[in-house]
mmCIF file of C-alpha atoms in Angstrom:
data_model
loop_
_atom_site.group_PDB
_atom_site.id
_atom_site.type_symbol
_atom_site.label_atom_id
_atom_site.label_comp_id
_atom_site.label_asym_id
_atom_site.label_seq_id
_atom_site.Cartn_x
_atom_site.Cartn_y
_atom_site.Cartn_z
ATOM 1 C CA UNK A 19 96.119 122.292 97.826
ATOM 2 C CA UNK A 20 93.234 121.781 100.316
ATOM 3 C CA UNK A 21 90.758 122.759 97.936
ATOM 4 C CA UNK A 22 91.951 120.263 95.297
ATOM 5 C CA UNK A 23 91.802 117.608 98.066
ATOM 6 C CA UNK A 24 88.249 118.610 98.999
ATOM 7 C CA UNK A 25 87.066 118.753 95.467
ATOM 8 C CA UNK A 26 88.439 115.111 94.748
ATOM 9 C CA UNK A 27 86.566 113.972 98.049
ATOM 10 C CA UNK A 28 83.433 115.601 96.744
ATOM 11 C CA UNK A 29 83.833 114.040 93.329
ATOM 12 C CA UNK A 30 84.437 110.620 94.944
ATOM 13 C CA UNK A 31 81.267 111.038 96.910
ATOM 14 C CA UNK A 32 79.447 111.832 93.760
ATOM 15 C CA UNK A 33 80.998 108.630 92.138
ATOM 16 C CA UNK A 34 79.870 106.465 95.159
ATOM 17 C CA UNK A 35 76.421 107.830 94.541
ATOM 18 C CA UNK A 36 76.571 107.144 90.984
ATOM 19 C CA UNK A 37 78.044 103.498 91.401
ATOM 20 C CA UNK A 38 75.393 102.720 94.010
ATOM 21 C CA UNK A 39 72.641 103.911 91.846
ATOM 22 C CA UNK A 40 73.766 101.774 88.949
ATOM 23 C CA UNK A 41 74.059 98.709 91.090
ATOM 24 C CA UNK A 42 70.588 99.267 92.490
ATOM 25 C CA UNK A 43 69.159 99.642 89.040
ATOM 26 C CA UNK A 44 70.831 96.575 87.924
ATOM 27 C CA UNK A 45 69.483 94.680 90.815
ATOM 28 C CA UNK A 46 65.902 96.028 90.308
ATOM 29 C CA UNK A 47 66.190 94.636 86.551
ATOM 30 C CA UNK A 48 67.195 91.451 88.223
ATOM 31 C CA UNK A 49 70.557 91.571 86.520
ATOM 32 C CA UNK A 50 71.973 91.239 89.923
ATOM 33 C CA UNK A 51 70.686 89.369 93.024
ATOM 34 C CA UNK A 52 68.895 91.210 96.010
ATOM 35 C CA UNK A 53 72.185 91.396 98.007
ATOM 36 C CA UNK A 54 73.419 94.054 95.471
ATOM 37 C CA UNK A 55 70.472 96.261 95.678
ATOM 38 C CA UNK A 56 71.098 96.727 99.424
ATOM 39 C CA UNK A 57 74.867 97.191 98.748
ATOM 40 C CA UNK A 58 74.000 99.887 96.108
ATOM 41 C CA UNK A 59 71.527 101.571 98.363
ATOM 42 C CA UNK A 60 74.120 101.725 101.121
ATOM 43 C CA UNK A 61 76.790 103.242 98.643
ATOM 44 C CA UNK A 62 74.129 105.760 97.667
ATOM 45 C CA UNK A 63 73.529 106.597 101.313
ATOM 46 C CA UNK A 64 77.046 106.791 102.317
ATOM 47 C CA UNK A 65 77.782 109.092 99.096
ATOM 48 C CA UNK A 66 74.854 111.349 99.939
ATOM 49 C CA UNK A 67 76.199 111.586 103.662
ATOM 50 C CA UNK A 68 79.827 112.372 102.564
ATOM 51 C CA UNK A 69 78.654 114.892 100.038
ATOM 52 C CA UNK A 70 76.633 116.904 102.632
ATOM 53 C CA UNK A 71 79.514 116.512 105.122
ATOM 54 C CA UNK A 72 81.911 118.132 102.463
ATOM 55 C CA UNK A 73 79.430 120.795 101.566
ATOM 56 C CA UNK A 74 78.842 121.740 105.160
ATOM 57 C CA UNK A 75 82.571 121.728 105.791
ATOM 58 C CA UNK A 76 83.048 124.124 102.910
ATOM 59 C CA UNK A 77 80.221 126.424 103.891
ATOM 60 C CA UNK A 78 80.028 126.390 107.685
ATOM 61 C CA UNK A 79 83.112 127.950 109.382
ATOM 62 C CA UNK A 80 82.150 126.756 113.043
ATOM 63 C CA UNK A 81 81.762 123.267 111.641
ATOM 64 C CA UNK A 82 85.140 123.477 109.673
ATOM 65 C CA UNK A 83 86.853 124.674 112.834
ATOM 66 C CA UNK A 84 85.373 121.804 114.848
ATOM 67 C CA UNK A 85 86.304 119.072 112.338
ATOM 68 C CA UNK A 86 89.914 120.664 111.965
ATOM 69 C CA UNK A 87 90.441 120.555 115.742
ATOM 70 C CA UNK A 88 89.031 116.865 115.890
ATOM 71 C CA UNK A 89 91.474 115.796 113.057
ATOM 72 C CA UNK A 90 94.448 117.816 114.284
ATOM 73 C CA UNK A 91 94.095 117.360 118.138
ATOM 74 C CA UNK A 92 96.766 115.116 119.746
ATOM 75 C CA UNK A 93 94.203 113.926 122.461
ATOM 76 C CA UNK A 94 91.753 112.755 119.674
ATOM 77 C CA UNK A 95 94.597 111.005 117.802
ATOM 78 C CA UNK A 96 95.485 109.147 120.918
ATOM 79 C CA UNK A 97 91.903 108.133 121.754
ATOM 80 C CA UNK A 98 91.374 106.972 118.125
ATOM 81 C CA UNK A 99 94.632 104.811 118.310
ATOM 82 C CA UNK A 100 93.414 103.309 121.490
ATOM 83 C CA UNK A 101 90.054 102.615 120.218
ATOM 84 C CA UNK A 102 91.655 100.767 117.323
ATOM 85 C CA UNK A 103 93.766 98.819 119.529
ATOM 86 C CA UNK A 104 90.836 97.924 121.718
ATOM 87 C CA UNK A 105 88.904 96.811 118.668
ATOM 88 C CA UNK A 106 91.655 94.396 117.638
ATOM 89 C CA UNK A 107 91.777 92.851 121.108
ATOM 90 C CA UNK A 108 88.219 92.483 121.360
ATOM 91 C CA UNK A 109 87.934 91.030 117.882
ATOM 92 C CA UNK A 110 90.651 88.449 118.454
ATOM 93 C CA UNK A 111 89.063 87.420 121.750
ATOM 94 C CA UNK A 112 85.656 87.161 120.162
ATOM 95 C CA UNK A 113 87.059 85.077 117.173
ATOM 96 C CA UNK A 114 88.855 82.821 119.596
ATOM 97 C CA UNK A 115 85.664 82.112 121.568
ATOM 98 C CA UNK A 116 83.862 81.698 118.367
ATOM 99 C CA UNK A 117 86.418 79.253 117.328
ATOM 100 C CA UNK A 118 86.029 77.095 120.289
ATOM 101 C CA UNK A 119 82.247 77.484 120.444
ATOM 102 C CA UNK A 120 81.836 76.563 116.793
ATOM 103 C CA UNK A 121 84.208 73.518 117.060
ATOM 104 C CA UNK A 122 82.192 72.165 120.151
ATOM 105 C CA UNK A 123 79.098 72.734 117.909
ATOM 106 C CA UNK A 124 80.609 70.671 115.118
ATOM 107 C CA UNK A 125 80.480 73.845 112.888
ATOM 108 C CA UNK A 126 84.022 73.264 111.378
ATOM 109 C CA UNK A 127 83.828 75.673 108.589
ATOM 110 C CA UNK A 128 83.013 78.600 110.940
ATOM 111 C CA UNK A 129 85.624 77.370 113.494
ATOM 112 C CA UNK A 130 88.259 77.466 110.589
ATOM 113 C CA UNK A 131 86.851 80.918 109.651
ATOM 114 C CA UNK A 132 87.440 82.368 113.051
ATOM 115 C CA UNK A 133 90.803 80.803 113.420
ATOM 116 C CA UNK A 134 91.939 82.105 110.006
ATOM 117 C CA UNK A 135 90.709 85.571 111.178
ATOM 118 C CA UNK A 136 92.869 85.339 114.254
ATOM 119 C CA UNK A 137 95.862 84.305 112.098
ATOM 120 C CA UNK A 138 95.321 87.071 109.594
ATOM 121 C CA UNK A 139 95.089 89.576 112.452
ATOM 122 C CA UNK A 140 98.444 88.104 113.954
ATOM 123 C CA UNK A 141 100.137 88.492 110.581
ATOM 124 C CA UNK A 142 98.973 91.961 110.054
ATOM 125 C CA UNK A 143 99.921 92.929 113.586
ATOM 126 C CA UNK A 144 103.450 91.479 113.090
ATOM 127 C CA UNK A 145 103.955 93.248 109.655
ATOM 128 C CA UNK A 146 102.748 96.406 111.184
ATOM 129 C CA UNK A 147 104.799 96.353 114.146
ATOM 130 C CA UNK A 148 107.951 95.655 112.077
ATOM 131 C CA UNK A 149 107.047 98.533 109.683
ATOM 132 C CA UNK A 150 106.289 101.045 112.755
ATOM 133 C CA UNK A 151 109.502 99.814 114.578
ATOM 134 C CA UNK A 152 111.564 100.919 111.590
ATOM 135 C CA UNK A 153 109.621 104.258 111.120
ATOM 136 C CA UNK A 154 109.888 105.157 114.806
#
């Protein structure tokens, strides 16, 4: 089962590389604008890094043990969940400050964007809370 999952991840990494290369080539031939060349390059880079990581995981026992410990360790899971919580809090505070500053500056579109992001985060939080409350 684990080898099937690992193989799927490697295939997905190769797919990212191919999709990124196609997007980059289309951008080079000016079928897409310059934004997409950077996006394609990023996909290629991420695909290569992930592929190297998966190969290293399969071939290096010490690295495999380290990664398995990080993924399955309760302390790391707790730290990760706390980091996500802090990220959410800080994002909402930054968006709130941004909304106020943009409103003062007369940038109503940016103010609305920040306010919408705050509302979206609140809705996602509420739905997540309700789902997790039922689960636990």
